[in-house]
Every structure is written in structure tokens, then in C-alpha cells.
mmCIF file of C-alpha atoms in Angstrom:
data_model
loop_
_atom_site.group_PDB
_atom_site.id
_atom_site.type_symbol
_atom_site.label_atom_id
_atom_site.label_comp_id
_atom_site.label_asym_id
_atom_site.label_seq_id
_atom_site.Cartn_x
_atom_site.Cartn_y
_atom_site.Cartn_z
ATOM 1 C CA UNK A 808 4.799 19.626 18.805
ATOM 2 C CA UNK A 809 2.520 19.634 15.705
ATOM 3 C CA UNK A 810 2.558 16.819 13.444
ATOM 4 C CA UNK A 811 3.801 17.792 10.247
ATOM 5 C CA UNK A 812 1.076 17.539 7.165
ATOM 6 C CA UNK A 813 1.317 14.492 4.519
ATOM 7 C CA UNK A 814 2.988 14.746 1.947
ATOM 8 C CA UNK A 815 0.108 14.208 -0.981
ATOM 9 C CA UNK A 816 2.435 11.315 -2.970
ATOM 10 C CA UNK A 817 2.170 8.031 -1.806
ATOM 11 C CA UNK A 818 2.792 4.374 -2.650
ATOM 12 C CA UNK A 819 0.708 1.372 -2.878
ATOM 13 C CA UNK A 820 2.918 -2.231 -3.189
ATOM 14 C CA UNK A 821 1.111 -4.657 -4.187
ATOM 15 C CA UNK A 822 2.910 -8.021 -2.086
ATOM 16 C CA UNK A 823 2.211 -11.713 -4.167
ATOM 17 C CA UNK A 824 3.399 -14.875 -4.209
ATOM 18 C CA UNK A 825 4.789 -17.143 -7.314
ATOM 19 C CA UNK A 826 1.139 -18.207 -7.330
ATOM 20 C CA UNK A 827 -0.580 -15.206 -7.112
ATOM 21 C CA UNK A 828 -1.770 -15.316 -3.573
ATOM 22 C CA UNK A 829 -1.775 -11.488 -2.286
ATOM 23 C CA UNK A 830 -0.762 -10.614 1.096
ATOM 24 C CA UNK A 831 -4.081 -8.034 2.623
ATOM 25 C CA UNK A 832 -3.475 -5.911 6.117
ATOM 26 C CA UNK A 833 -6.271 -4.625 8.477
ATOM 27 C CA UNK A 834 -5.352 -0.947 9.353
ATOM 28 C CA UNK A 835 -5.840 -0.312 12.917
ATOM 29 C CA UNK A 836 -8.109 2.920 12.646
ATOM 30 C CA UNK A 837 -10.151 1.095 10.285
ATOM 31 C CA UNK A 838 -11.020 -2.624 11.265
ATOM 32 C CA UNK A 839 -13.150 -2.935 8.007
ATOM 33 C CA UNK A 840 -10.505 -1.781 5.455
ATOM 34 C CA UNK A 841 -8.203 -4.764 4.128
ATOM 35 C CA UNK A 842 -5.685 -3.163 2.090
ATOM 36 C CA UNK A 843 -1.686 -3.265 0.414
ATOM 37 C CA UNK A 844 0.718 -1.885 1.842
ATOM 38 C CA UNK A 845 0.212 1.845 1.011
ATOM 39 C CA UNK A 846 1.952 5.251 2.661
ATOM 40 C CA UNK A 847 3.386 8.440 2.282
ATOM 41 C CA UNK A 848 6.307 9.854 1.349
ATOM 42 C CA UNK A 849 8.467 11.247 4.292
ATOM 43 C CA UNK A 850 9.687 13.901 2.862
ATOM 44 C CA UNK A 851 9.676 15.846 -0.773
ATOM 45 C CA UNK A 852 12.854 14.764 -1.473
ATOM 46 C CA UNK A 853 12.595 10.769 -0.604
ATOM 47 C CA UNK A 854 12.662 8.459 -4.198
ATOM 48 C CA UNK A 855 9.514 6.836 -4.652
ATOM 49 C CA UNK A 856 11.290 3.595 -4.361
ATOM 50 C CA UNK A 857 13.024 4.270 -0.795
ATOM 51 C CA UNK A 858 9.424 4.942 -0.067
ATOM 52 C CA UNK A 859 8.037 1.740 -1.043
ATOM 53 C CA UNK A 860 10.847 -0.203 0.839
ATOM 54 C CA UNK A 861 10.638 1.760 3.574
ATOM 55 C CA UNK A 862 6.511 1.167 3.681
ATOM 56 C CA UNK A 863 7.104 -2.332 3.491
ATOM 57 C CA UNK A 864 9.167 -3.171 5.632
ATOM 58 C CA UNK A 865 7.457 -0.612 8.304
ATOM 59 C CA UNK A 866 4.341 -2.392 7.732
ATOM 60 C CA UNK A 867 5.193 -6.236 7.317
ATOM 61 C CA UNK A 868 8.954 -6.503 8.199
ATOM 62 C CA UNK A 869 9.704 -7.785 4.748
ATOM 63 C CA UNK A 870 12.808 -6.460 3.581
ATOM 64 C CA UNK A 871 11.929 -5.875 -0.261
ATOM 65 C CA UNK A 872 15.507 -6.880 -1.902
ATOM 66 C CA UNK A 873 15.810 -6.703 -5.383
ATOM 67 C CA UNK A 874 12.482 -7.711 -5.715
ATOM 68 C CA UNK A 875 10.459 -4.174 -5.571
ATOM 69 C CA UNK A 876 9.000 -3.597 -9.404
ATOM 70 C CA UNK A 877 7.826 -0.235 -10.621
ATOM 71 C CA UNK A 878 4.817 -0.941 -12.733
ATOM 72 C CA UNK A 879 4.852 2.322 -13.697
ATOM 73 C CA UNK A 880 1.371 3.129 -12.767
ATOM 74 C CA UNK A 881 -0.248 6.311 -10.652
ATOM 75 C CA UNK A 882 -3.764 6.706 -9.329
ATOM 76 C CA UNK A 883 -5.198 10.136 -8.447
ATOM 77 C CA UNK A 884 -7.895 10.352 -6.163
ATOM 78 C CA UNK A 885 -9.573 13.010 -3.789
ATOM 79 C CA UNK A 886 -8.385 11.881 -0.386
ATOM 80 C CA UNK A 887 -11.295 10.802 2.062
ATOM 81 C CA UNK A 888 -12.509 13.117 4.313
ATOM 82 C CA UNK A 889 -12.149 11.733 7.596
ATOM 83 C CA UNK A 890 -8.095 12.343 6.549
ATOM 84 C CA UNK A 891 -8.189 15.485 5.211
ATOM 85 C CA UNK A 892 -6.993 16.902 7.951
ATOM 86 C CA UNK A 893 -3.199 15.033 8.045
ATOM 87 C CA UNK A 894 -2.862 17.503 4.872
ATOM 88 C CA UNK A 895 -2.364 21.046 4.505
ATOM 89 C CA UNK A 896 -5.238 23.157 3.975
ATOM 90 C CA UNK A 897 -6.321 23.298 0.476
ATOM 91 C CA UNK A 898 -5.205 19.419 -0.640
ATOM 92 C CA UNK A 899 -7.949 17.369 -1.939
ATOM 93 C CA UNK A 900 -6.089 14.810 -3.908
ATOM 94 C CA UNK A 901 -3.186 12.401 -3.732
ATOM 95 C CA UNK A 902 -0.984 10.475 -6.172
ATOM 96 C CA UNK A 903 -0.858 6.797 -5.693
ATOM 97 C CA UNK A 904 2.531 5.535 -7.416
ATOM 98 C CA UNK A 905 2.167 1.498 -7.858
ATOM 99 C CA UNK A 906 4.811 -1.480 -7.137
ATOM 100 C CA UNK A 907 4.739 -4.783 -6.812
ATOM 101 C CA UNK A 908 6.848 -7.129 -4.566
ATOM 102 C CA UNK A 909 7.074 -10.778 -5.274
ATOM 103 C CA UNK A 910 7.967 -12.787 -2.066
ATOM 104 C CA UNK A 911 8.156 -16.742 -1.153
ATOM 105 C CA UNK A 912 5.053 -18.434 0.014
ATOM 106 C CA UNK A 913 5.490 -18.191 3.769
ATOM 107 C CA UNK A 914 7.021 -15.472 3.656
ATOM 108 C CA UNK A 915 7.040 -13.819 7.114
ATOM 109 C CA UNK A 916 4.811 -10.834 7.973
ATOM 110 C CA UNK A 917 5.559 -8.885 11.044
ATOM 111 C CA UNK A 918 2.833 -6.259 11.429
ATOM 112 C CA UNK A 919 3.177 -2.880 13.261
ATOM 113 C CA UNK A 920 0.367 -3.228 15.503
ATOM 114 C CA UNK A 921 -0.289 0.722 15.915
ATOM 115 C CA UNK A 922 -0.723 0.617 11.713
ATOM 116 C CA UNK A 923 -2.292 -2.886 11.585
ATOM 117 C CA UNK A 924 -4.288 -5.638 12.950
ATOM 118 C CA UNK A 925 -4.371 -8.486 11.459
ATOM 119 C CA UNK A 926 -2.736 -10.047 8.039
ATOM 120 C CA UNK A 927 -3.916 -12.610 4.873
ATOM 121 C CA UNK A 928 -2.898 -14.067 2.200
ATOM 122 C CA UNK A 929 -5.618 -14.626 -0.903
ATOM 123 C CA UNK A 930 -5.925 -15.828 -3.930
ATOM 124 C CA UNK A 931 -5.354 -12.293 -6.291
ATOM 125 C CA UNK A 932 -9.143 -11.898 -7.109
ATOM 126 C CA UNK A 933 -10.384 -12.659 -3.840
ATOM 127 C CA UNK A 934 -7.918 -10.017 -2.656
ATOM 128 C CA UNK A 935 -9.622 -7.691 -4.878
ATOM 129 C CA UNK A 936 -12.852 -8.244 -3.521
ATOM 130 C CA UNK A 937 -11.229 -7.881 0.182
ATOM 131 C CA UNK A 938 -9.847 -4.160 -0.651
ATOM 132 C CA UNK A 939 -12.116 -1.425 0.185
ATOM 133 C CA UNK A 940 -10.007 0.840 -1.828
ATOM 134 C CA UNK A 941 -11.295 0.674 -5.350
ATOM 135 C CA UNK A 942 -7.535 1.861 -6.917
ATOM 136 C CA UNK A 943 -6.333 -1.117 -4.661
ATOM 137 C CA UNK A 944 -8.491 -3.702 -5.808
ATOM 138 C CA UNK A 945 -7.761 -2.803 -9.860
ATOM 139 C CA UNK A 946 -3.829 -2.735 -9.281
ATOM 140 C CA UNK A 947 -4.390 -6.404 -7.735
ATOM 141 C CA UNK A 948 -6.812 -7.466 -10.744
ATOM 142 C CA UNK A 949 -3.761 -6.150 -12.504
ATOM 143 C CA UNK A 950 -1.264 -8.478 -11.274
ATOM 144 C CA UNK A 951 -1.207 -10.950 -13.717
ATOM 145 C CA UNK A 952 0.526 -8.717 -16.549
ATOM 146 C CA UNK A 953 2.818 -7.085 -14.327
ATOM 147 C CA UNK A 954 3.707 -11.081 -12.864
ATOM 148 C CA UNK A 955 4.135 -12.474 -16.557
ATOM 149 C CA UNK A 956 1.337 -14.807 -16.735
#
């Protein structure tokens, strides 16, 4: 049976500590790419918020709480072309909808190993530097507003 396409709205949850230390995850088809926690809706109906949850704890196995905060930001870019093909024909571009998820240091990560390879936690600008995604890297730079410091 055929996979269905992607849904073109996605999330992107930016995961910090009190002191701004920034959990990164190695995606599995990938090896360079360090990223957030980022995926897709599962359907047109799911809230964006059930999708970050969901995403997290898929990804990490951190249950998100009351902790998950909408910074109210989206990113639209043209979707890479080695993944074009997980859309229907025609989509080009996706909508990135930004959280962020403030955790205890030490916090736990439990990593789906058929998404991800490997885990870190940095410092919030050498995070940025770590993300090959360029809409990843400014929501991190970003963090200190949306933290209160």
C-alpha cells in the first residue's frame, strides 16, 4: 500500500533548558543534518499543538506537559528536492509553525532510532551553528525573547 503524501504544514519545537542549552538530533537519512525536533502534520484536521506533542515525544520520548509554547512564528520555504517526492505533485513549499519546550537539565531523551541517530545538548548559539536548516538555526538565535531573558 502507497504511502500517503505529507501534509505541507509542519512543526519545528525548539527543546531548551533553564540555561539555554538546546537539545540537537541527527536524522537517520541524513547523518550531517543536526536539527529540532521538526514533522508533519498527520492529518488536515490535527491542531498544530497535538502535532508538536506528538513530534516530541515520537522523537525524544519527552512528554511536553504544560510546557509546549506557541511563539507564534511560521517559516515558508520551498521543500528540498531530494523530498519532494513524500508530497503530492505540484507542492513546492511548506509552512514551518514554531514552539518551544522548556525541559529540566537532564532531561531524558529517548530517540527513535529509524528517525534519529544520535542526540546533544548545546549552548543556544552553538546550536545554531550545528543546524543545517537555516529557519532552524534563526528560531534557536531566537530563544532568548521567547525564554524571557
Amino acid at each position: 500500500m502507497a504511502r500517503p503524501f505529507k501534509i505541507p504544514q509542519s512543526v519545528l519545537v525548539v527543546i531548551h533548558t533553564p540555561a539555554l542549552d538546546v537539545l540537537l538530533i541527527r536524522r537517520a537519512d541524513a547523518r550531517a543534518h543536526w536539527q529540532s525536533v521538526t514533522g508533519s502534520k498527520d492529518s488536515e484536521a490535527e491542531d498544530l499543538h497535538d502535532t508538536a506533542r506528538r513530534e516530541v515525544f515520537e522523537e525524544t520520548g519527552i512528554a511536553c506537559g504544560d510546557g509546549l509554547l506557541d511563539w507564534g512564528l511560521e517559516n515558508v520555504y520551498e521543500i528540498y528536492p531530494e523530498w519532494l517526492h513524500r508530497y503530492a505533485p505540484g507542492v513546492l513549499h511548506n509552512t514551518e509553525h514554531v514552539f518551544g519546550l522548556q525541559v529540566p537539565a537532564g532531561t531524558p531523551v529517548r530517540l527513535n532510532p529509524r528517525e534519529h541517530t544520535a542526540w546533544q545538548w548545546l549552548p543556544w548559539r552553538a546550536a545554531a551553528n550545528a543546524c543545517f536548516s537555516a529557519s532552524n538555526a534563526e528560531a534557536i538565535l531566537m530563544l532568548p525573547r521567547f525564554a524571557g531573558r
